[in-house]
XYZ file of C-alpha atoms in Angstrom:
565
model
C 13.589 16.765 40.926
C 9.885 16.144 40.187
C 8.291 18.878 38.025
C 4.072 19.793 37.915
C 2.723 17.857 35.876
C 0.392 20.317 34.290
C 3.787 22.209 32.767
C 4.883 18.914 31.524
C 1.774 17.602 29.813
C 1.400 21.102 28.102
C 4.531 21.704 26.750
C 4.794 21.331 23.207
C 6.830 18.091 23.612
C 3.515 16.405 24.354
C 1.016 18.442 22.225
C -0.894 15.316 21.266
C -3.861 14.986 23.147
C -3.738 11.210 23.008
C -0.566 11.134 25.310
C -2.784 9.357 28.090
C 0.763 7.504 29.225
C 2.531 10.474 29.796
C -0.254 12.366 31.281
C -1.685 10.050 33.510
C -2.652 11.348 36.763
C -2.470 7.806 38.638
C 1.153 6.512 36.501
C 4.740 7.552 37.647
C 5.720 11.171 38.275
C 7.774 12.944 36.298
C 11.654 13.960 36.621
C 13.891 16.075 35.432
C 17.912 15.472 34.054
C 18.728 19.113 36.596
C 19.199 22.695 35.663
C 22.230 21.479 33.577
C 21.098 19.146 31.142
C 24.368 18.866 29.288
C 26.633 18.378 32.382
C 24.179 16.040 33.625
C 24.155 13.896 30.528
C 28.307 14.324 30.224
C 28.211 12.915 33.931
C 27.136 9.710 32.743
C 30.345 8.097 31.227
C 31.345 6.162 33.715
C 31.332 2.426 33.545
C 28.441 0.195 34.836
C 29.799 -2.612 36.978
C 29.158 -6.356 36.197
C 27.752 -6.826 39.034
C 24.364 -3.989 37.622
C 23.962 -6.973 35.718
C 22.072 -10.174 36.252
C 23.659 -12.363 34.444
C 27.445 -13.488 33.800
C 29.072 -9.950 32.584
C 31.760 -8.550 31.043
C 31.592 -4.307 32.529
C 29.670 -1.651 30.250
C 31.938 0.884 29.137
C 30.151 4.145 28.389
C 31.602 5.593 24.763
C 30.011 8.935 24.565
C 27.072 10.571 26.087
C 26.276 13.764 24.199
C 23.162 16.002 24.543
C 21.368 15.931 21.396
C 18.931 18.935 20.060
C 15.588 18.338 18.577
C 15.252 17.344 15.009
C 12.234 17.358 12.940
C 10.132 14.882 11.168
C 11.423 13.503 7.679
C 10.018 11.323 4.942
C 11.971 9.195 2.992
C 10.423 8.400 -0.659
C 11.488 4.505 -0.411
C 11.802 2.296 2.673
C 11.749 -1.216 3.855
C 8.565 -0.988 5.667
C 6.092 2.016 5.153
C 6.888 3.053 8.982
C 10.790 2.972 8.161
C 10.069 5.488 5.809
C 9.110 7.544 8.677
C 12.315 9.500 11.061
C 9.581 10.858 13.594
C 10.407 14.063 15.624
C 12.641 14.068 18.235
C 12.750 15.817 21.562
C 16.142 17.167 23.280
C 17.673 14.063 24.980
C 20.670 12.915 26.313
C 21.941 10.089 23.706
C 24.709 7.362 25.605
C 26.222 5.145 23.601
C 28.414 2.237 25.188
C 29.280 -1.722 24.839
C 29.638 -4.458 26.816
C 32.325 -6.378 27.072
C 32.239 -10.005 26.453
C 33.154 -12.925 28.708
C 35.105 -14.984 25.670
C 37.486 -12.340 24.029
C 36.662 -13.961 20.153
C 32.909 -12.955 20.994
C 32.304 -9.692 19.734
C 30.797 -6.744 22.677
C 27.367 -5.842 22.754
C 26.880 -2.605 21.722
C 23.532 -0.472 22.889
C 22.244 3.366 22.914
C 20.212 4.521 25.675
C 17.867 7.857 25.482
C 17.471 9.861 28.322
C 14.415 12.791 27.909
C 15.205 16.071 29.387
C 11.656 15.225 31.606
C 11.123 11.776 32.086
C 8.103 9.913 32.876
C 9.428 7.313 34.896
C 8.615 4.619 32.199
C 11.131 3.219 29.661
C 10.947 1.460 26.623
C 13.145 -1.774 24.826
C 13.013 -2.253 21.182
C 13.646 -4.955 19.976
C 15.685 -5.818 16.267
C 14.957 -7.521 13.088
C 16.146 -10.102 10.662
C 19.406 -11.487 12.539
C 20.300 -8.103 14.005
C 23.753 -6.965 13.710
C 22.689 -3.453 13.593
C 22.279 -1.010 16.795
C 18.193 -0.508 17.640
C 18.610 3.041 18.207
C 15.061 3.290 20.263
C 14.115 6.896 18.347
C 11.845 5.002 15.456
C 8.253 4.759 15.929
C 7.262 1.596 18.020
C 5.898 -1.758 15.920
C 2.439 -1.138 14.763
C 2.652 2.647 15.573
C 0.285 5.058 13.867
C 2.079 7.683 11.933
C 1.193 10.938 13.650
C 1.827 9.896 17.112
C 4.750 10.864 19.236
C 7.527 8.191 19.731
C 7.733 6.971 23.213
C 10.907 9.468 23.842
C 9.020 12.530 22.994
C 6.116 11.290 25.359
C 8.774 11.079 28.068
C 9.979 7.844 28.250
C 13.989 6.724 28.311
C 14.564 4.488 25.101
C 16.426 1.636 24.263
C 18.238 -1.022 22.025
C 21.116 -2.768 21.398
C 22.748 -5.030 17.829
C 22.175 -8.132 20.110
C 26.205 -8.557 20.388
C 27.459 -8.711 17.492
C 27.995 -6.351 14.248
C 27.324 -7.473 10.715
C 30.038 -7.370 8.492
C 30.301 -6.395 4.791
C 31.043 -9.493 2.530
C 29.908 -12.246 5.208
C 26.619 -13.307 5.644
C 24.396 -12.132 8.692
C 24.129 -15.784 10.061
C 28.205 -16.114 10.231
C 28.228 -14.790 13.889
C 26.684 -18.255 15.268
C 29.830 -19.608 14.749
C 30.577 -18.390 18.216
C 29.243 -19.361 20.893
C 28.698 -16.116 23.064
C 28.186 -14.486 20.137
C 25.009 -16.859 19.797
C 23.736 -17.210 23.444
C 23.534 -13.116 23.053
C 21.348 -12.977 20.018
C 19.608 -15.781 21.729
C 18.298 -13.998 25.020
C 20.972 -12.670 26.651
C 22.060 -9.410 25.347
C 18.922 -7.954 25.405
C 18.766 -8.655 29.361
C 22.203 -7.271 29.876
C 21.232 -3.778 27.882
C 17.983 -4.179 30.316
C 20.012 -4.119 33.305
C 22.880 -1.456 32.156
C 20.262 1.053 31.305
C 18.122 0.540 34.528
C 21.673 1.425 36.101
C 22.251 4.442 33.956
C 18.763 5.611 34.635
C 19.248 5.429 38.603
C 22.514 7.493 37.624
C 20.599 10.022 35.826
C 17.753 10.824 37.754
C 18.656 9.002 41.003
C 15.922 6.437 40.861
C 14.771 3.707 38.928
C 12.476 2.969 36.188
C 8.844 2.714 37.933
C 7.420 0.955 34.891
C 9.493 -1.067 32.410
C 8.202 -2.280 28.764
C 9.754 -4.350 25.949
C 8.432 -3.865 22.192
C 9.441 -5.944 19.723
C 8.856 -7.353 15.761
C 9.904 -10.087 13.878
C 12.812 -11.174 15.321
C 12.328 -8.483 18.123
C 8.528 -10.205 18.506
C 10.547 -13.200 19.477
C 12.502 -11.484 22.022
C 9.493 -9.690 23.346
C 8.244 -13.067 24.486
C 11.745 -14.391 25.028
C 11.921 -11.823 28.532
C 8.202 -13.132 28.976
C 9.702 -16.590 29.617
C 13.625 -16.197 30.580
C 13.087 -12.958 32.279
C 9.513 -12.641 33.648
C 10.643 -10.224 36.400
C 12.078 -7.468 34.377
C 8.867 -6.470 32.714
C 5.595 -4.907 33.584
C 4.565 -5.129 29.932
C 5.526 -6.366 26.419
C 3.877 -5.922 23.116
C 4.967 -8.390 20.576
C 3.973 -8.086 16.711
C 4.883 -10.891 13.862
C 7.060 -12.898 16.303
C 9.827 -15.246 14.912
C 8.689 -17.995 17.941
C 9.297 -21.292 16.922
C 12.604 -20.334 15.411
C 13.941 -23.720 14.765
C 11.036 -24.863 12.693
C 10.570 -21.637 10.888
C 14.185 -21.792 9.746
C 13.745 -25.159 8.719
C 10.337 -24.461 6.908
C 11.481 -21.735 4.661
C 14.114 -23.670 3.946
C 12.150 -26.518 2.785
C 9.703 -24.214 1.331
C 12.993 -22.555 -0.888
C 13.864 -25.956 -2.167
C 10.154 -26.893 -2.991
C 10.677 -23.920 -5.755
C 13.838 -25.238 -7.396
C 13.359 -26.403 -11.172
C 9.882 -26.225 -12.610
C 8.214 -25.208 -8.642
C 9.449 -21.605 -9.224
C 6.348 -19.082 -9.589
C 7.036 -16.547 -12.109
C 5.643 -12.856 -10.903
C 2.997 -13.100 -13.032
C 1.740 -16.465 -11.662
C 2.389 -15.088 -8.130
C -0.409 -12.183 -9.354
C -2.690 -15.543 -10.590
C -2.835 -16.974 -7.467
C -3.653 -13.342 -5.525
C -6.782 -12.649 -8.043
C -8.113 -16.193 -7.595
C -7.837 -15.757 -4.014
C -9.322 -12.733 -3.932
C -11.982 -13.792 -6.318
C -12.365 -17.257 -3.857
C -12.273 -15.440 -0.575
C -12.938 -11.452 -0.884
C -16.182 -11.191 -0.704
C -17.076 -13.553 1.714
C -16.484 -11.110 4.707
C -19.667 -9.250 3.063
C -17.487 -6.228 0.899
C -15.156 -6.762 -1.948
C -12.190 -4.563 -0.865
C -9.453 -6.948 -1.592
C -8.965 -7.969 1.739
C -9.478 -11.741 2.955
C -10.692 -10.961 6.493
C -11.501 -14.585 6.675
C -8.149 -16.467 5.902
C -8.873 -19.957 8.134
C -12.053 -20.185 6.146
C -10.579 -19.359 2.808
C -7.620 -21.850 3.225
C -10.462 -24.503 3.154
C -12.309 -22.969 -0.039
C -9.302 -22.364 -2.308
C -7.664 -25.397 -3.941
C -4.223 -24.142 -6.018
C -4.809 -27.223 -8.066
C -7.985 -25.255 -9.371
C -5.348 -23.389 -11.204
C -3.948 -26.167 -12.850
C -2.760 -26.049 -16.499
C -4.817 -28.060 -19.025
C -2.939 -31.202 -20.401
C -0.125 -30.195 -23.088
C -0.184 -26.023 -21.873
C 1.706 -23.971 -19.749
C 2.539 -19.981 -19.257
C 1.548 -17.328 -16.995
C -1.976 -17.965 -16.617
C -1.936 -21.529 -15.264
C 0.098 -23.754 -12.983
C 2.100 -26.738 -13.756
C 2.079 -29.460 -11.414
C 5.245 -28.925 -9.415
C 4.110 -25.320 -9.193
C 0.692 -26.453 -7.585
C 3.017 -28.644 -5.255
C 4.959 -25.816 -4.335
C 2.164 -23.662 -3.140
C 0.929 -26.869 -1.129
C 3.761 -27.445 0.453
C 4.219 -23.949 1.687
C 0.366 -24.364 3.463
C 2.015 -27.639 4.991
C 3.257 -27.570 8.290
C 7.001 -28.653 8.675
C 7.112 -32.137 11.373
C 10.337 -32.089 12.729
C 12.185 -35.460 12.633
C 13.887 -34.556 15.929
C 12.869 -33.978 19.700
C 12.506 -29.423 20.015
C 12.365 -27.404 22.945
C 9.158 -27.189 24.639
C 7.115 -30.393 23.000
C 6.953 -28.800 20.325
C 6.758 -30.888 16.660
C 5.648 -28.777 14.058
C 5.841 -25.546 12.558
C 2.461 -24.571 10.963
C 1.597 -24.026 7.434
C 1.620 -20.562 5.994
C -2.037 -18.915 5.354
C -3.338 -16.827 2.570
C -4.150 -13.627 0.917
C -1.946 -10.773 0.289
C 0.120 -13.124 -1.724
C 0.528 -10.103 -4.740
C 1.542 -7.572 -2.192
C 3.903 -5.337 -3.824
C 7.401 -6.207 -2.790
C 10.344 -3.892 -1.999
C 12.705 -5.118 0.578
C 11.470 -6.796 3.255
C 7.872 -5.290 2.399
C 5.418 -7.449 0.326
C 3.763 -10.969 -0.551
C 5.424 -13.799 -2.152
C 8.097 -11.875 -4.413
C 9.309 -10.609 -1.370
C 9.810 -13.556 0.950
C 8.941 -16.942 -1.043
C 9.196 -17.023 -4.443
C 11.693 -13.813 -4.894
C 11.511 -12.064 -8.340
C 13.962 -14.702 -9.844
C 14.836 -18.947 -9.710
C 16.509 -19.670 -6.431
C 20.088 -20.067 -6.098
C 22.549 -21.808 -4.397
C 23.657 -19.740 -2.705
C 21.360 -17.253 -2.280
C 21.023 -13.849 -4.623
C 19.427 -10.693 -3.804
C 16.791 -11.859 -6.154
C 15.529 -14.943 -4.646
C 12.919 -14.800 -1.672
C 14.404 -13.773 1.586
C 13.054 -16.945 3.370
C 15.391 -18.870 1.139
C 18.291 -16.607 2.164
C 17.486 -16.397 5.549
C 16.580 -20.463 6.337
C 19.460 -21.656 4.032
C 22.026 -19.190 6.090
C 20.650 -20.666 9.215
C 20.695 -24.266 8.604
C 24.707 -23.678 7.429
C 25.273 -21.408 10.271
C 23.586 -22.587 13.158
C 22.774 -25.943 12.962
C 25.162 -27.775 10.440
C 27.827 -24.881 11.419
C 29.213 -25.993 7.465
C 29.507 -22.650 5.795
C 29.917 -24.692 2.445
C 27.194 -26.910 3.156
C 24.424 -27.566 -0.146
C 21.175 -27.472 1.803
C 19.546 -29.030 -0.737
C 21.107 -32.052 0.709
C 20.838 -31.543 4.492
C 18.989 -33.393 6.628
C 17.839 -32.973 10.101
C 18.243 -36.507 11.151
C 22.304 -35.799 10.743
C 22.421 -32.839 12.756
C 19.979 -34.206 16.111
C 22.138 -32.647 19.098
C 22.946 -29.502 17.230
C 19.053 -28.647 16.616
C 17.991 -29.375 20.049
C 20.668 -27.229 21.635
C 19.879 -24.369 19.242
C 16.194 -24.795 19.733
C 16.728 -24.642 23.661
C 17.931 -21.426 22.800
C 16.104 -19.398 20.196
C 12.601 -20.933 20.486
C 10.602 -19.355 22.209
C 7.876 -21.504 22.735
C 7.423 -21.923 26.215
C 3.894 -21.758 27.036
C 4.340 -21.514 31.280
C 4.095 -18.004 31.737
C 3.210 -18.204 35.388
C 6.445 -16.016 37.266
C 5.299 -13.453 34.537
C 1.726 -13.360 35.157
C 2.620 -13.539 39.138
C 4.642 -10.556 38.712
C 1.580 -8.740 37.182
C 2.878 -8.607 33.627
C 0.733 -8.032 30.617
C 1.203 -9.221 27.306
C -0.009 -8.400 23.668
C 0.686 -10.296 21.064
C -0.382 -9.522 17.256
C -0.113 -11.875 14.666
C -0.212 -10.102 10.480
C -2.907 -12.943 8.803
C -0.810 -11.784 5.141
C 2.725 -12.538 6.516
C 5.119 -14.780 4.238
C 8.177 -14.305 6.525
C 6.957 -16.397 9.435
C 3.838 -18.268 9.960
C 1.016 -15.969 11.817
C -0.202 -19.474 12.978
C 3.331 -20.273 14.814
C 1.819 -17.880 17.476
C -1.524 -18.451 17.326
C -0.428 -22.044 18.390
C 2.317 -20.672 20.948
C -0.888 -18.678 22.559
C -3.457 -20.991 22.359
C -0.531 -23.703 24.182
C -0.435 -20.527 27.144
C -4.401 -21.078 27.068
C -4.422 -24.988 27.105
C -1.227 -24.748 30.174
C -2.604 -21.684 31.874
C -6.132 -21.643 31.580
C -8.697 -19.773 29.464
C -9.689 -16.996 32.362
C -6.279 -16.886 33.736
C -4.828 -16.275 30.382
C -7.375 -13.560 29.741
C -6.277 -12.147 32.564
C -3.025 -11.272 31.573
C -2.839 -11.546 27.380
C -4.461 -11.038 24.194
C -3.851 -12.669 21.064
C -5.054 -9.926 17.826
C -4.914 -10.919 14.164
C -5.040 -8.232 11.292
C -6.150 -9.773 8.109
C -4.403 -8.539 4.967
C -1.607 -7.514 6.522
C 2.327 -8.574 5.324
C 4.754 -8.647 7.467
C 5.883 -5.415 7.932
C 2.537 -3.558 8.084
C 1.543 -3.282 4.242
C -1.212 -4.394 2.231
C -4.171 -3.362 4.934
C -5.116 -1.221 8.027
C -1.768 -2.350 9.977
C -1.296 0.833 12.507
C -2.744 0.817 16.146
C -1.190 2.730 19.356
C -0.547 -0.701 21.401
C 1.949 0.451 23.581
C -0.628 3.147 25.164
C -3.157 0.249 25.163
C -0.717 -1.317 27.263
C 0.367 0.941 29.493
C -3.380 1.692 30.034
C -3.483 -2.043 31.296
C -0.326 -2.226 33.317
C -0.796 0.893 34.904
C -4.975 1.714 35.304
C -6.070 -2.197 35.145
C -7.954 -1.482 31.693
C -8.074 -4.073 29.601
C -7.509 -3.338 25.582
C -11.080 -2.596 24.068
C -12.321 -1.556 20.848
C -9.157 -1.288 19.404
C -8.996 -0.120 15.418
C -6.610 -0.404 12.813
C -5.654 2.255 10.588
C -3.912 2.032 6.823
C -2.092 5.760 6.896
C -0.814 8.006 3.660
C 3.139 7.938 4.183
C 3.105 11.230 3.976
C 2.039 14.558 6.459
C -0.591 14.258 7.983
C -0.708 11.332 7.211
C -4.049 10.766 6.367
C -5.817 7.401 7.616
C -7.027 5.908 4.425
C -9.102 3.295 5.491
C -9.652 1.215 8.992
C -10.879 -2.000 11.030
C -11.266 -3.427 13.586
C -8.885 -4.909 15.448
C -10.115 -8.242 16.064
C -8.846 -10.914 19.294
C -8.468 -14.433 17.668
C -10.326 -16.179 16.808
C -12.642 -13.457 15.758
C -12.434 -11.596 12.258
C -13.785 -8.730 10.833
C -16.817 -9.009 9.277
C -18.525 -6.165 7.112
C -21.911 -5.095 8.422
C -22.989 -2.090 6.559
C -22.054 1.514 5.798
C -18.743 2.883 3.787
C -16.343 -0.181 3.375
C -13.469 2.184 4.459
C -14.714 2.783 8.227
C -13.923 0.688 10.893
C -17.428 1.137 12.208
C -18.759 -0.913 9.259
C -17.596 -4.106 10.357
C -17.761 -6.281 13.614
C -15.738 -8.679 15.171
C -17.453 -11.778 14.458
C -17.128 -15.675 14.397
């Protein structure tokens, strides 16, 4: 039943002026779960055929579907990324939670939760996961890159959505085990994610007795990669997709930090205190060259030209904390070198890129920070891996065992890609997600972002600034333009520390789907993690290959720089 729109856009569900999406008077109209909320949501448990789903499908069994009340905001004092920190504020909403049933009965189900607003918008939303999933995306946190103090997509009216990717991590086994199996893998791969697609489309036409008008996928990290994963495998099922940090080349990244652990072992390990050496001379290299000394390199391709480790070497017969030996200045070289693969990977491609610099000091805690958190950990690596060694080495070492040498026991200090030839390029036609021919999706009239963190020691931000500029070089410059933007934020870490990190790209996308405006003048925004959270400082938010470059007026406004070559 559609509803005015001038009730919906006032109620105090959508009190934030900025909920253009929501509010739009050219965008989808807006629909209601009935007079009955609760026996309309209660309605919903029946299965969803295989045949709702476009692939090879075991049925989706609905577990519960329960209508939830609205819960406030909370703050929690620690997190893994400042936004996890964040539980936003969440509307009334009918929450179904179900699985899917796998084809081999060793594979483990997929399991997904689907949101349902009381007054729906006619838009929905896919998040993506993290890391190697094995946890259920709920679709209530705040979407990648999301300022603070703006509504999630379900309280501007959209249904939500995620799923663990098929399979469920399991206390005392590492998070890479699952690859062991082979549906287990082709799901984390691509396929799950396009099975939840399809089983929530069905449970929306169940709910409000049509289907989504406008569909979008948003996605980091690992997610990032599955953003651009429907892009490629899936260009019909999307009318938009933002994707921040992405994981693309997975094959060589795995590899990479692999090689990059190992490069650490024995006297290559940087103590924390060296880490902090190598941040100030960076900073005191590179800072200032954007035109303001705020600790920020806004410039990192130039400043990967001007500063040499080896200018940090330690003087003949001395050592310590304030120099570098010479496997320690080999270390840090070796992480700026890109990775050649010795075997044939999907899509051409032969390298994964070198890592770039700044932010290398940024504090650590989890999956947040510079190199404690993701190179050099806060201790020697191990074999195997402990919680205090960089997660890079954790995660490429699991991976190499798991997925490519599928030897649980194997010493990847001795493996070698040579050995393992068929393995990699099976794998690689799965998980990378490197194909540059994004034609059907452009045809469709899809629109893509893309946003790479310039400060990000978990992946490459160069791994897709290549993948985009290898869309330009197969696609066209103006066609490309037509359809995607590539943005960079300097300073940034992986997770959105260390710089202005926060933008509202999923409105600046629906602005483009939807009203054919292109993203302009976009800023970023570092926020206080606390109410009302309180934008500290800001930038621009530059398309590559521009940068932010300081022009006059307070260093902490956006307005004072300009997007510059």
């Amino acid at each position: 039943m559609a509803i005015p729109k001038t009730l919906f856009c006032g109620g105090a569900m959508l009190a934030s002026a900025m909920l253009l999406a929501a509010c739009s008077t050219t965008g989808p109209q807006s629909v209601t779960l009935g007079a009955n909320p609760a026996a309309a949501c209660a309605a919903l448990v029946a299965p969803v055929a295989p045949a709702a789903v476009g692939l090879p499908s075991g049925a989706a069994t609905i577990d519960s579907a329960t209508l939830m009340p609205a819960s406030a905001l909370a703050v929690a004092e620690r997190g893994p990324s400042p936004a996890s920190r964040i539980t936003p504020p969440t509307p009334a909403h009918c929450k179904v939670l179900g699985r899917i049933a796998p084809l081999d009965a060793s594979a483990p189900p997929i399991l997904f939760q689907v949101n349902l607003p009381l007054a729906w918008n006619g838009r929905s939303v896919q998040y993506g996961g993290g890391g190697f999933n094995g946890v259920l995306i709920t679709g209530l946190s705040l979407v990648p890159a999301g300022r603070f103090d703006q509504p999630t997509p379900l309280a501007q009216g959209y249904v939500t959505y995620g799923t663990d990717s098929g399979h469920q991590n399991v206390a005392g086994q590492p998070p890479q085990a699952f690859a062991l199996n082979d549906e287990a893998l082709v799901n984390f791969a691509h396929a799950s994610y396009k099975k939840v697609r399809d089983v929530a489309v069905a449970l929306m036409q169940r709910a409000y007795g049509q289907a989504p008008q406008k569909l979008y996928f948003v996605g980091s990290s690992e997610g990032g990669r599955e953003a651009l994963t429907m892009a490629q495998r899936y260009p019909q099922d999307f009318d938009g997709i933002f994707s921040r940090v992405p994981v693309i080349n997975w094959t060589g990244l795995q590899h990479a930090g692999a090689r990059n652990g190992i490069a650490t072992f024995g006297e290559g390990w940087l103590r924390p205190a060296q880490v902090q050496l190598v941040h100030d001379a960076v900073l005191a290299s590179c800072d200032a060259a954007d035109g303001a000394a705020d600790r920020i390199v806004s410039n990192p391709v130039a400043c990967l030209q001007r500063f040499d480790p080896a200018s940090l070497r330690c003087a003949a017969g001395t050592s310590g904390d304030n120099c570098l030996n010479d496997a320690q200045v080999q270390a840090v070289r070796t992480l700026r070198s890109p990775w050649r693969s010795p075997v044939p990977l999907a899509n051409a491609v032969a390298v994964y890129p070198g890592w770039g610099i700044g932010g290398e000091g940024t504090p650590a805690f989890a999956s947040m920070g510079g190199w404690n958190a993701w190179w050099t950990g806060t201790a020697a690596p191990t074999v195997p891996p402990q919680p205090s060694n960089g997660i890079a080495w954790f995660y490429g070492s699991g991976a190499l065992q798991y997925f490519y040498a599928r030897n649980p026991s194997l010493d990847v200090r001795n493996y070698r890609a040579e050995d393992f030839a068929a393995r990699i390029a099976t794998v690689s036609q799965l998980m990378d997600s490197t194909n540059p021919d994004l034609g059907a999706f452009q045809a469709r009239g899809g629109k893509l972002l893309m946003l790479e963190h310039m400060a990000d020691y978990a992946q490459s931000p160069f791994a897709g600034i290549l993948y985009y500029e290898s869309v330009v070089a197969r696609m066209g410059r103006d066609n490309t333009d037509r359809f995607m933007r590539l943005y960079t934020a300097p300073g940034v870490d992986h997770v959105g520390s260390g710089a202005p990190a926060n933008v509202d790209m999923l409105a600046a996308l629906a602005d483009w789907v939807e009203r054919g405006r292109a993203p302009a003048g976009l800023h970023l925004a570092e926020q206080e993690v606390q109410p009302p959270f309180r934008i500290v400082r800001s930038r621009p938010l530059c398309e590559w290959p521009l940068w932010p470059r300081y022009t006059g007026g307070d260093v902490s406004q956006a307005a004072s720089f300009q997007c510059s070559r």
